[in-house]
Amino acid sequence: MNTDHCPARHAAHDVAVVDDTRPVADPGLEEHVERWTDVNPSAGNRAYRQVLGMLALVPLLSIIFVVIYFAVPRDMEVRFLGWHSNAMHVGLGLTAGLAILLIGLACIHWAKQLMSDVEMVEERHDANSSPEERKEFLAAFQAGADDSALGRRKLIGGALGGALGIIAIPAVVTLADMGPHPGPGTRRATIEKTIWAEGVHLVNDVTYARLKASDLEVGSLVNAEPETLKELEGAHLHIEKAKAAIVIVRMEPDSIKIPDSRRDWQVGGILAYSKICTHVGCPISLWERQTHHLLCPCHQSTFDLADSGVVVFGPAARALPQLPIAVDADGYLVAKSDFTVPVGPSYFERDSRDDFKKGDN
Amino acid sequence: MARPAEVAKTSPALETSTPEKPAPLGGMGGPLGWADDRLGIAALGKKNLRKVFPDHWSFLLGEIALYSFIVLLLTGIFLTIWFRPSMAEVEYAGSYQLLKGVHMSEAMASTLDISFDVRGGLLVRQIHHWAALLFVAAAMAHLLRVFFTGAFRKPREINWLIGVGLLSLATIAGFTGYSLPDDLLSGTGLRFVDGLIRSIPLIGTWAEFFVFGGEFPGHVVISRLYMAHILLIPGILLGLISAHLALIVYHKHTQYPGPGRTEKNVVGYPLFPVYMAKAGGFFFVVFGVLVLMGGLMQINPIWKYGPYNPAQVTAGSQPDWYMGWVEGAVRIMPGWESHIGSTTWSWNVFLPAVALMGLFFTLLGVWPFVEAWITGDKREHHILDRPRNAATRTALGVAGMTCYAMFWISGGNDILATMFHVSLNAVTYFMRVAVFVAPVIAFIITKRICLSLQRADAEKVLHGSESGIIVRSPEGGYSEAHVPITADEAFSLTQHERAEIAVPTPNLDDRGVKTKGKRVSGLRARLAQWFLGDEIAPPTRAEIEAARHRTPTSPDLPEVEADEQRELADRH
């Protein structure tokens, strides 16, 4: 460590000589300019008082903090120019924030105004070791390698490496229980199936009231769920809801395209589609009544519900799955079956050949 | 002024009259000696107590990241006292009236308790969130500083790699953190991640089932994210940050060019006391500002979003800012998907999310090695580049920032469309082109600006700086008098070395014999020409000398004004 106070210009010139090939010779370090607080005692004293003043405010703010913590009612509000917040929350934040900030400002003020500001020069060395050190290292390594007998009994190294590599396999295998293995059977029972089934009533997603076909106005959209969802709770509820959620729309029958294969999937212009976006699975909810488009608020994929849910814009690649529906004897909407294709975002093993494509019939 | 009186160094009178100061800290006899007997701290302290660090505002960016991380640890510990990482369903019974009786996960309910029923809980929660945002922001700004000044060059490539690792982990730490409260927004974010994981070819479905313990959302993901968020990731972060700092100490900090600054020294202030006070003080400044932000600026008001419901989403849902560019890429990606046999390859999700993130961090990671290969530069660098003097690198950096910005803006395409009353579709189509075209434009403009600045520097060295004094010649022409710049400034403007551009090694030498040894390929030579070829060489010593004789400064000025000019130049 070669540090010394080196403000004198001529001293630094020694360094500059080395770089004599440069267009302008290194003039060496700038001369040290004394600060106002160095040359004016009253300025120095003022800075001293400022540092002390800032630090003196910290205990004061800390006491106020404690008082606010214990004394301010929990539900008291503060209002200021249309801005309002909880009084205790703002009070604690202001007092603690200012106190901490003042400690920092005091330290920096002290360093900048009162500590020596004479720049120092420290020598730097290349990151690498010296040739001697390298040689010594290699010698030490050689000695160790000789001691290990690896030179004559080479197989130990390979065997040890192999053993260490293989021991990783049991470690990795212990993670195999992190989740069920999505083989074909598991997939059919989970992500490729929902709780929709023949005869399951379509119900309002908040009130769970059954929906009557005659109650739906043309142009309206209703968020719905299967009635059987009511019996579920906790994680089960979430898992099924994340797949079973649907939107029901009623459109003027002559303003929509209904392919022959889906003639009997709808009831007088009432159609039900999966609410889960085929892109990354957001629940789609923005209904453009005039154009019959349904827009996903997450990534703006847009589906044409008047054309079997095909994608008209955005990053989604597949049409929204349609739920075949009918009415029961009392005029309530019921599902005719589960969805015919898996709902939600794509996954590698998904057989997407049977999904509806624009122009299919 | 500050020049020490040289006589003091040699005067025997002064030396003998100086009374010996008593040893500080009561000597090595007390507790210090006890500790040194066991730890040898005196030897360590002797080397490092007065270690020199250079001073510059841009060196504080990394410090902000470090201090935000410390604030995150402190506030995070507080939050773990009350947070319950469970997805079990409970009925909310806390003091927030609007959600009373609503069913939600324990995670959400306990986050509401922290916000409304633990005194100071909301403050700490908001400090934690702001600190997380600042952590990533400062890390990214620090990365840009290191990139544009060439501080990643030998011997600091490994520290650059550690930094890239830190940045990627910081974003994951942020994401796992804001997914924990299990509110509607964070649940939507998880749904998005579920889609991303699924989209990975071959292993996507398996990865999804392993992360979520089965189907989305399942009942284990919050507790798993919690483990990652409070143990796994901070543990790795802590280790990497220690290594990052240890390497700074070993390599010593880089410094900006200037008089007296060389590749062999470091000029600045000592660790004790100046940097301890400045850096320590700055920690409290960052902490204090974060506490004020936590107290005055609302962040992530989960009670407004409500508990997660897989059938609901809020329009205008947006991730935390550092995920915005991935969100944007996913938004503007065309809906490409291949159906091969009974498999589905969702390029529309995999490419913009998983592959793009991988590409981003890979490009960052390999850059120091790519640049060193192109330039063939094997030397150590401790003097930083002024960004203008590495025009192509700077232009590439700005192009990268522009590309990032375009993706990021795309993440708010819906908000842009509503705010400016333009078509959402038009914004999306525009951004699809902009992410490719805007970086190219940015590259060209930046490179031109850098080269112009290089020319301006050369001009300044040769002819001095503009004085603002207009001189009329006897013929009636007007011109501006230039004042010579100081030696300090002239040195700073010319100290950078112009790297040599590699030329391809010919296959056969002069005598028609096949050349041996290290070769420069044609590709590398072309890249080197592209990377370095346009740089403006600083004026040579002879040119400066010639310019000095050719253009005497404003010969027509009367004597008095010439004095003023000299003063001007001194002050410069």
PDB file of C-alpha atoms in Angstrom, chain B residues 170-411:
ATOM      1  CA  ALA B 170     -33.297  -9.133  -8.737  1.00  0.00           C
ATOM      2  CA  THR B 171     -36.137  -9.302 -11.247  1.00  0.00           C
ATOM      3  CA  ILE B 172     -37.058 -12.816 -10.115  1.00  0.00           C
ATOM      4  CA  ALA B 173     -36.914 -11.666  -6.491  1.00  0.00           C
ATOM      5  CA  GLY B 174     -39.238  -8.800  -7.374  1.00  0.00           C
ATOM      6  CA  PHE B 175     -41.640 -11.033  -9.233  1.00  0.00           C
ATOM      7  CA  THR B 176     -41.845 -13.700  -6.519  1.00  0.00           C
ATOM      8  CA  GLY B 177     -42.403 -10.880  -4.017  1.00  0.00           C
ATOM      9  CA  TYR B 178     -45.311  -9.171  -5.662  1.00  0.00           C
ATOM     10  CA  SER B 179     -46.968 -12.524  -6.332  1.00  0.00           C
ATOM     11  CA  LEU B 180     -47.172 -13.295  -2.607  1.00  0.00           C
ATOM     12  CA  PRO B 181     -50.193 -11.224  -1.450  1.00  0.00           C
ATOM     13  CA  ASP B 182     -52.492 -13.347  -3.673  1.00  0.00           C
ATOM     14  CA  ASP B 183     -54.593 -10.374  -4.654  1.00  0.00           C
ATOM     15  CA  LEU B 184     -56.284 -10.046  -8.028  1.00  0.00           C
ATOM     16  CA  LEU B 185     -53.324  -8.323  -9.688  1.00  0.00           C
ATOM     17  CA  SER B 186     -50.682 -10.730  -8.427  1.00  0.00           C
ATOM     18  CA  GLY B 187     -52.875 -13.714  -9.258  1.00  0.00           C
ATOM     19  CA  THR B 188     -53.227 -12.394 -12.796  1.00  0.00           C
ATOM     20  CA  GLY B 189     -49.430 -12.118 -12.933  1.00  0.00           C
ATOM     21  CA  LEU B 190     -49.150 -15.746 -11.827  1.00  0.00           C
ATOM     22  CA  ARG B 191     -51.689 -16.796 -14.441  1.00  0.00           C
ATOM     23  CA  PHE B 192     -49.449 -15.081 -17.014  1.00  0.00           C
ATOM     24  CA  VAL B 193     -46.376 -16.915 -15.722  1.00  0.00           C
ATOM     25  CA  ASP B 194     -48.325 -20.159 -15.844  1.00  0.00           C
ATOM     26  CA  GLY B 195     -48.943 -19.462 -19.529  1.00  0.00           C
ATOM     27  CA  LEU B 196     -45.251 -18.718 -20.064  1.00  0.00           C
ATOM     28  CA  ILE B 197     -44.132 -21.921 -18.368  1.00  0.00           C
ATOM     29  CA  ARG B 198     -46.641 -23.972 -20.341  1.00  0.00           C
ATOM     30  CA  SER B 199     -45.378 -22.563 -23.617  1.00  0.00           C
ATOM     31  CA  ILE B 200     -41.905 -24.068 -23.249  1.00  0.00           C
ATOM     32  CA  PRO B 201     -41.628 -26.790 -25.871  1.00  0.00           C
ATOM     33  CA  LEU B 202     -41.341 -30.419 -24.672  1.00  0.00           C
ATOM     34  CA  ILE B 203     -41.132 -29.756 -20.914  1.00  0.00           C
ATOM     35  CA  GLY B 204     -43.693 -26.934 -20.454  1.00  0.00           C
ATOM     36  CA  THR B 205     -46.562 -28.978 -19.034  1.00  0.00           C
ATOM     37  CA  TRP B 206     -44.220 -30.856 -16.706  1.00  0.00           C
ATOM     38  CA  ALA B 207     -42.680 -27.623 -15.483  1.00  0.00           C
ATOM     39  CA  GLU B 208     -46.141 -26.196 -14.866  1.00  0.00           C
ATOM     40  CA  PHE B 209     -47.264 -29.221 -12.862  1.00  0.00           C
ATOM     41  CA  PHE B 210     -44.022 -29.182 -10.853  1.00  0.00           C
ATOM     42  CA  VAL B 211     -44.156 -25.454 -10.049  1.00  0.00           C
ATOM     43  CA  PHE B 212     -47.839 -25.327  -9.144  1.00  0.00           C
ATOM     44  CA  GLY B 213     -48.013 -28.806  -7.641  1.00  0.00           C
ATOM     45  CA  GLY B 214     -50.549 -29.755 -10.313  1.00  0.00           C
ATOM     46  CA  GLU B 215     -53.003 -27.539 -12.110  1.00  0.00           C
ATOM     47  CA  PHE B 216     -53.030 -23.748 -11.860  1.00  0.00           C
ATOM     48  CA  PRO B 217     -53.459 -22.222  -9.316  1.00  0.00           C
ATOM     49  CA  GLY B 218     -53.391 -25.189  -6.927  1.00  0.00           C
ATOM     50  CA  HIS B 219     -52.685 -24.713  -3.248  1.00  0.00           C
ATOM     51  CA  VAL B 220     -48.880 -24.732  -2.901  1.00  0.00           C
ATOM     52  CA  VAL B 221     -47.523 -22.058  -5.198  1.00  0.00           C
ATOM     53  CA  ILE B 222     -47.620 -19.194  -2.670  1.00  0.00           C
ATOM     54  CA  SER B 223     -45.662 -21.110  -0.037  1.00  0.00           C
ATOM     55  CA  ARG B 224     -43.144 -22.190  -2.683  1.00  0.00           C
ATOM     56  CA  LEU B 225     -42.749 -18.635  -3.962  1.00  0.00           C
ATOM     57  CA  TYR B 226     -42.353 -17.534  -0.366  1.00  0.00           C
ATOM     58  CA  MET B 227     -39.466 -19.943   0.160  1.00  0.00           C
ATOM     59  CA  ALA B 228     -37.836 -18.677  -3.017  1.00  0.00           C
ATOM     60  CA  HIS B 229     -38.503 -15.057  -2.093  1.00  0.00           C
ATOM     61  CA  ILE B 230     -37.235 -15.016   1.484  1.00  0.00           C
ATOM     62  CA  LEU B 231     -34.575 -17.733   1.448  1.00  0.00           C
ATOM     63  CA  LEU B 232     -33.365 -19.072  -1.865  1.00  0.00           C
ATOM     64  CA  ILE B 233     -33.060 -15.901  -3.946  1.00  0.00           C
ATOM     65  CA  PRO B 234     -31.897 -13.496  -1.211  1.00  0.00           C
ATOM     66  CA  GLY B 235     -29.352 -16.134  -0.167  1.00  0.00           C
ATOM     67  CA  ILE B 236     -27.900 -16.297  -3.661  1.00  0.00           C
ATOM     68  CA  LEU B 237     -28.136 -12.515  -3.988  1.00  0.00           C
ATOM     69  CA  LEU B 238     -26.232 -12.066  -0.749  1.00  0.00           C
ATOM     70  CA  GLY B 239     -23.500 -14.423  -1.901  1.00  0.00           C
ATOM     71  CA  LEU B 240     -23.192 -12.796  -5.316  1.00  0.00           C
ATOM     72  CA  ILE B 241     -23.236  -9.274  -3.866  1.00  0.00           C
ATOM     73  CA  SER B 242     -20.404 -10.231  -1.510  1.00  0.00           C
ATOM     74  CA  ALA B 243     -18.404 -11.559  -4.436  1.00  0.00           C
ATOM     75  CA  HIS B 244     -19.248  -8.430  -6.450  1.00  0.00           C
ATOM     76  CA  LEU B 245     -17.909  -6.187  -3.681  1.00  0.00           C
ATOM     77  CA  ALA B 246     -14.893  -8.362  -2.943  1.00  0.00           C
ATOM     78  CA  LEU B 247     -13.840  -8.104  -6.576  1.00  0.00           C
ATOM     79  CA  ILE B 248     -14.219  -4.323  -6.485  1.00  0.00           C
ATOM     80  CA  VAL B 249     -11.850  -4.267  -3.521  1.00  0.00           C
ATOM     81  CA  TYR B 250      -9.405  -6.584  -5.266  1.00  0.00           C
ATOM     82  CA  HIS B 251      -9.411  -4.804  -8.632  1.00  0.00           C
ATOM     83  CA  LYS B 252      -9.705  -1.354  -7.049  1.00  0.00           C
ATOM     84  CA  HIS B 253     -12.313   0.959  -8.493  1.00  0.00           C
ATOM     85  CA  THR B 254     -12.037   2.294 -12.032  1.00  0.00           C
ATOM     86  CA  GLN B 255     -11.628   6.025 -12.483  1.00  0.00           C
ATOM     87  CA  TYR B 256     -12.485   8.598 -15.092  1.00  0.00           C
ATOM     88  CA  PRO B 257      -9.604  10.002 -17.157  1.00  0.00           C
ATOM     89  CA  GLY B 258      -7.983  13.173 -15.906  1.00  0.00           C
ATOM     90  CA  PRO B 259      -4.648  14.718 -15.010  1.00  0.00           C
ATOM     91  CA  GLY B 260      -2.623  12.437 -12.779  1.00  0.00           C
ATOM     92  CA  ARG B 261      -4.995   9.493 -13.321  1.00  0.00           C
ATOM     93  CA  THR B 262      -3.205   6.587 -14.910  1.00  0.00           C
ATOM     94  CA  GLU B 263      -3.771   2.881 -15.476  1.00  0.00           C
ATOM     95  CA  LYS B 264      -1.354   2.298 -12.622  1.00  0.00           C
ATOM     96  CA  ASN B 265      -2.934   4.381  -9.887  1.00  0.00           C
ATOM     97  CA  VAL B 266      -6.228   5.291  -8.305  1.00  0.00           C
ATOM     98  CA  VAL B 267      -6.918   8.842  -7.133  1.00  0.00           C
ATOM     99  CA  GLY B 268      -9.537   9.651  -4.569  1.00  0.00           C
ATOM    100  CA  TYR B 269     -10.414   9.750  -0.914  1.00  0.00           C
ATOM    101  CA  PRO B 270      -9.571   7.193   1.741  1.00  0.00           C
ATOM    102  CA  LEU B 271     -12.126   4.678   2.990  1.00  0.00           C
ATOM    103  CA  PHE B 272     -11.562   5.825   6.563  1.00  0.00           C
ATOM    104  CA  PRO B 273     -12.901   8.363   7.292  1.00  0.00           C
ATOM    105  CA  VAL B 274     -14.172   9.985   4.100  1.00  0.00           C
ATOM    106  CA  TYR B 275     -15.856   7.034   2.356  1.00  0.00           C
ATOM    107  CA  MET B 276     -17.190   5.566   5.546  1.00  0.00           C
ATOM    108  CA  ALA B 277     -18.964   8.850   6.196  1.00  0.00           C
ATOM    109  CA  LYS B 278     -19.992   9.470   2.603  1.00  0.00           C
ATOM    110  CA  ALA B 279     -21.102   5.944   1.736  1.00  0.00           C
ATOM    111  CA  GLY B 280     -22.537   5.306   5.179  1.00  0.00           C
ATOM    112  CA  GLY B 281     -24.324   8.629   5.000  1.00  0.00           C
ATOM    113  CA  PHE B 282     -25.596   7.803   1.547  1.00  0.00           C
ATOM    114  CA  PHE B 283     -27.098   4.564   2.868  1.00  0.00           C
ATOM    115  CA  PHE B 284     -29.153   6.641   5.291  1.00  0.00           C
ATOM    116  CA  VAL B 285     -30.118   9.052   2.512  1.00  0.00           C
ATOM    117  CA  VAL B 286     -31.388   6.186   0.322  1.00  0.00           C
ATOM    118  CA  PHE B 287     -33.123   4.606   3.316  1.00  0.00           C
ATOM    119  CA  GLY B 288     -34.631   7.924   4.384  1.00  0.00           C
ATOM    120  CA  VAL B 289     -35.948   8.690   0.905  1.00  0.00           C
ATOM    121  CA  LEU B 290     -37.456   5.189   0.682  1.00  0.00           C
ATOM    122  CA  VAL B 291     -39.182   5.662   4.057  1.00  0.00           C
ATOM    123  CA  LEU B 292     -40.589   8.996   2.888  1.00  0.00           C
ATOM    124  CA  MET B 293     -41.789   7.341  -0.330  1.00  0.00           C
ATOM    125  CA  GLY B 294     -43.351   4.549   1.712  1.00  0.00           C
ATOM    126  CA  GLY B 295     -45.113   7.116   3.866  1.00  0.00           C
ATOM    127  CA  LEU B 296     -46.288   9.478   1.161  1.00  0.00           C
ATOM    128  CA  MET B 297     -46.661   7.509  -2.055  1.00  0.00           C
ATOM    129  CA  GLN B 298     -49.128   4.679  -2.342  1.00  0.00           C
ATOM    130  CA  ILE B 299     -47.929   1.499  -3.983  1.00  0.00           C
ATOM    131  CA  ASN B 300     -49.800  -1.741  -4.711  1.00  0.00           C
ATOM    132  CA  PRO B 301     -53.062  -1.062  -2.805  1.00  0.00           C
ATOM    133  CA  ILE B 302     -54.192  -4.694  -2.831  1.00  0.00           C
ATOM    134  CA  TRP B 303     -57.418  -3.883  -0.961  1.00  0.00           C
ATOM    135  CA  LYS B 304     -58.564  -2.046  -4.077  1.00  0.00           C
ATOM    136  CA  TYR B 305     -57.933  -5.077  -6.286  1.00  0.00           C
ATOM    137  CA  GLY B 306     -59.553  -7.611  -3.982  1.00  0.00           C
ATOM    138  CA  PRO B 307     -58.646 -11.268  -3.553  1.00  0.00           C
ATOM    139  CA  TYR B 308     -57.621 -13.391  -6.511  1.00  0.00           C
ATOM    140  CA  ASN B 309     -60.411 -14.834  -8.551  1.00  0.00           C
ATOM    141  CA  PRO B 310     -59.392 -16.783 -11.644  1.00  0.00           C
ATOM    142  CA  ALA B 311     -62.517 -15.571 -13.443  1.00  0.00           C
ATOM    143  CA  GLN B 312     -61.800 -11.855 -12.957  1.00  0.00           C
ATOM    144  CA  VAL B 313     -59.246  -9.356 -14.154  1.00  0.00           C
ATOM    145  CA  THR B 314     -58.849  -5.605 -14.033  1.00  0.00           C
ATOM    146  CA  ALA B 315     -58.495  -3.702 -17.282  1.00  0.00           C
ATOM    147  CA  GLY B 316     -55.145  -1.934 -17.432  1.00  0.00           C
ATOM    148  CA  SER B 317     -53.423  -4.686 -15.437  1.00  0.00           C
ATOM    149  CA  GLN B 318     -49.724  -4.020 -15.460  1.00  0.00           C
ATOM    150  CA  PRO B 319     -46.767  -5.808 -13.915  1.00  0.00           C
ATOM    151  CA  ASP B 320     -44.059  -4.015 -11.919  1.00  0.00           C
ATOM    152  CA  TRP B 321     -41.972  -1.852 -14.220  1.00  0.00           C
ATOM    153  CA  TYR B 322     -39.050  -4.228 -14.784  1.00  0.00           C
ATOM    154  CA  MET B 323     -41.349  -6.903 -16.237  1.00  0.00           C
ATOM    155  CA  GLY B 324     -42.954  -4.325 -18.522  1.00  0.00           C
ATOM    156  CA  TRP B 325     -40.735  -5.027 -21.501  1.00  0.00           C
ATOM    157  CA  VAL B 326     -41.510  -8.758 -21.436  1.00  0.00           C
ATOM    158  CA  GLU B 327     -45.196  -7.903 -21.101  1.00  0.00           C
ATOM    159  CA  GLY B 328     -44.836  -5.585 -24.111  1.00  0.00           C
ATOM    160  CA  ALA B 329     -43.107  -8.223 -26.216  1.00  0.00           C
ATOM    161  CA  VAL B 330     -45.875 -10.691 -25.407  1.00  0.00           C
ATOM    162  CA  ARG B 331     -48.503  -8.102 -26.359  1.00  0.00           C
ATOM    163  CA  ILE B 332     -47.142  -7.189 -29.782  1.00  0.00           C
ATOM    164  CA  MET B 333     -46.145 -10.689 -30.826  1.00  0.00           C
ATOM    165  CA  PRO B 334     -48.228 -11.996 -33.742  1.00  0.00           C
ATOM    166  CA  GLY B 335     -50.281 -15.086 -32.913  1.00  0.00           C
ATOM    167  CA  TRP B 336     -47.926 -17.704 -34.263  1.00  0.00           C
ATOM    168  CA  GLU B 337     -48.492 -21.279 -33.204  1.00  0.00           C
ATOM    169  CA  SER B 338     -47.529 -24.524 -34.914  1.00  0.00           C
ATOM    170  CA  HIS B 339     -49.591 -27.654 -34.635  1.00  0.00           C
ATOM    171  CA  ILE B 340     -47.302 -30.510 -35.516  1.00  0.00           C
ATOM    172  CA  GLY B 341     -48.911 -33.912 -35.165  1.00  0.00           C
ATOM    173  CA  SER B 342     -50.601 -33.989 -31.778  1.00  0.00           C
ATOM    174  CA  THR B 343     -48.322 -31.289 -30.342  1.00  0.00           C
ATOM    175  CA  THR B 344     -48.672 -27.527 -30.023  1.00  0.00           C
ATOM    176  CA  TRP B 345     -45.730 -25.142 -30.250  1.00  0.00           C
ATOM    177  CA  SER B 346     -46.809 -21.732 -28.988  1.00  0.00           C
ATOM    178  CA  TRP B 347     -44.238 -19.424 -30.463  1.00  0.00           C
ATOM    179  CA  ASN B 348     -46.562 -16.515 -29.657  1.00  0.00           C
ATOM    180  CA  VAL B 349     -45.722 -16.940 -25.958  1.00  0.00           C
ATOM    181  CA  PHE B 350     -42.435 -18.802 -25.885  1.00  0.00           C
ATOM    182  CA  LEU B 351     -40.483 -16.464 -28.188  1.00  0.00           C
ATOM    183  CA  PRO B 352     -41.398 -13.048 -26.707  1.00  0.00           C
ATOM    184  CA  ALA B 353     -41.268 -14.169 -23.086  1.00  0.00           C
ATOM    185  CA  VAL B 354     -39.001 -17.079 -22.325  1.00  0.00           C
ATOM    186  CA  ALA B 355     -36.682 -16.865 -25.345  1.00  0.00           C
ATOM    187  CA  LEU B 356     -36.433 -13.061 -25.349  1.00  0.00           C
ATOM    188  CA  MET B 357     -35.476 -12.923 -21.664  1.00  0.00           C
ATOM    189  CA  GLY B 358     -32.895 -15.617 -22.269  1.00  0.00           C
ATOM    190  CA  LEU B 359     -31.546 -13.716 -25.254  1.00  0.00           C
ATOM    191  CA  PHE B 360     -31.368 -10.443 -23.293  1.00  0.00           C
ATOM    192  CA  PHE B 361     -29.315 -11.865 -20.443  1.00  0.00           C
ATOM    193  CA  THR B 362     -27.159 -13.945 -22.793  1.00  0.00           C
ATOM    194  CA  LEU B 363     -26.286 -10.920 -24.924  1.00  0.00           C
ATOM    195  CA  LEU B 364     -25.418  -8.940 -21.806  1.00  0.00           C
ATOM    196  CA  GLY B 365     -23.298 -11.767 -20.461  1.00  0.00           C
ATOM    197  CA  VAL B 366     -21.223 -12.405 -23.591  1.00  0.00           C
ATOM    198  CA  TRP B 367     -20.679  -8.763 -24.585  1.00  0.00           C
ATOM    199  CA  PRO B 368     -17.321  -8.202 -22.794  1.00  0.00           C
ATOM    200  CA  PHE B 369     -15.906 -11.282 -24.503  1.00  0.00           C
ATOM    201  CA  VAL B 370     -17.321 -10.383 -27.896  1.00  0.00           C
ATOM    202  CA  GLU B 371     -15.907  -6.871 -27.699  1.00  0.00           C
ATOM    203  CA  ALA B 372     -12.497  -8.121 -26.562  1.00  0.00           C
ATOM    204  CA  TRP B 373     -12.486 -10.584 -29.457  1.00  0.00           C
ATOM    205  CA  ILE B 374     -13.394  -7.901 -31.998  1.00  0.00           C
ATOM    206  CA  THR B 375     -10.860  -5.362 -30.772  1.00  0.00           C
ATOM    207  CA  GLY B 376      -8.218  -7.953 -29.910  1.00  0.00           C
ATOM    208  CA  ASP B 377      -7.570  -5.903 -26.787  1.00  0.00           C
ATOM    209  CA  LYS B 378      -5.863  -8.008 -24.108  1.00  0.00           C
ATOM    210  CA  ARG B 379      -4.736  -5.156 -21.832  1.00  0.00           C
ATOM    211  CA  GLU B 380      -6.122  -4.288 -18.412  1.00  0.00           C
ATOM    212  CA  HIS B 381      -8.268  -1.168 -18.294  1.00  0.00           C
ATOM    213  CA  HIS B 382      -8.760   0.919 -15.189  1.00  0.00           C
ATOM    214  CA  ILE B 383      -9.271   4.295 -16.828  1.00  0.00           C
ATOM    215  CA  LEU B 384     -12.859   4.526 -18.002  1.00  0.00           C
ATOM    216  CA  ASP B 385     -13.834   5.351 -21.547  1.00  0.00           C
ATOM    217  CA  ARG B 386     -15.682   8.550 -22.113  1.00  0.00           C
ATOM    218  CA  PRO B 387     -18.731   7.129 -23.926  1.00  0.00           C
ATOM    219  CA  ARG B 388     -18.121   9.340 -26.972  1.00  0.00           C
ATOM    220  CA  ASN B 389     -14.670   7.852 -27.450  1.00  0.00           C
ATOM    221  CA  ALA B 390     -16.160   4.390 -27.962  1.00  0.00           C
ATOM    222  CA  ALA B 391     -18.682   5.506 -30.552  1.00  0.00           C
ATOM    223  CA  THR B 392     -19.834   2.110 -31.820  1.00  0.00           C
ATOM    224  CA  ARG B 393     -20.188   0.639 -28.353  1.00  0.00           C
ATOM    225  CA  THR B 394     -22.121   3.670 -27.168  1.00  0.00           C
ATOM    226  CA  ALA B 395     -24.328   3.530 -30.252  1.00  0.00           C
ATOM    227  CA  LEU B 396     -24.983  -0.175 -29.646  1.00  0.00           C
ATOM    228  CA  GLY B 397     -25.864   0.575 -26.048  1.00  0.00           C
ATOM    229  CA  VAL B 398     -28.317   3.279 -27.027  1.00  0.00           C
ATOM    230  CA  ALA B 399     -29.781   0.979 -29.681  1.00  0.00           C
ATOM    231  CA  GLY B 400     -30.275  -1.661 -27.000  1.00  0.00           C
ATOM    232  CA  MET B 401     -31.891   0.860 -24.665  1.00  0.00           C
ATOM    233  CA  THR B 402     -34.169   1.998 -27.483  1.00  0.00           C
ATOM    234  CA  CYS B 403     -35.207  -1.568 -28.234  1.00  0.00           C
ATOM    235  CA  TYR B 404     -35.915  -2.131 -24.535  1.00  0.00           C
ATOM    236  CA  ALA B 405     -37.883   1.116 -24.407  1.00  0.00           C
ATOM    237  CA  MET B 406     -39.985   0.113 -27.424  1.00  0.00           C
ATOM    238  CA  PHE B 407     -40.857  -3.207 -25.809  1.00  0.00           C
ATOM    239  CA  TRP B 408     -41.580  -1.420 -22.568  1.00  0.00           C
ATOM    240  CA  ILE B 409     -43.885   1.096 -24.231  1.00  0.00           C
ATOM    241  CA  SER B 410     -45.654  -1.809 -25.922  1.00  0.00           C
ATOM    242  CA  GLY B 411     -46.450  -3.108 -22.441  1.00  0.00           C
TER     243      GLY B 411
END
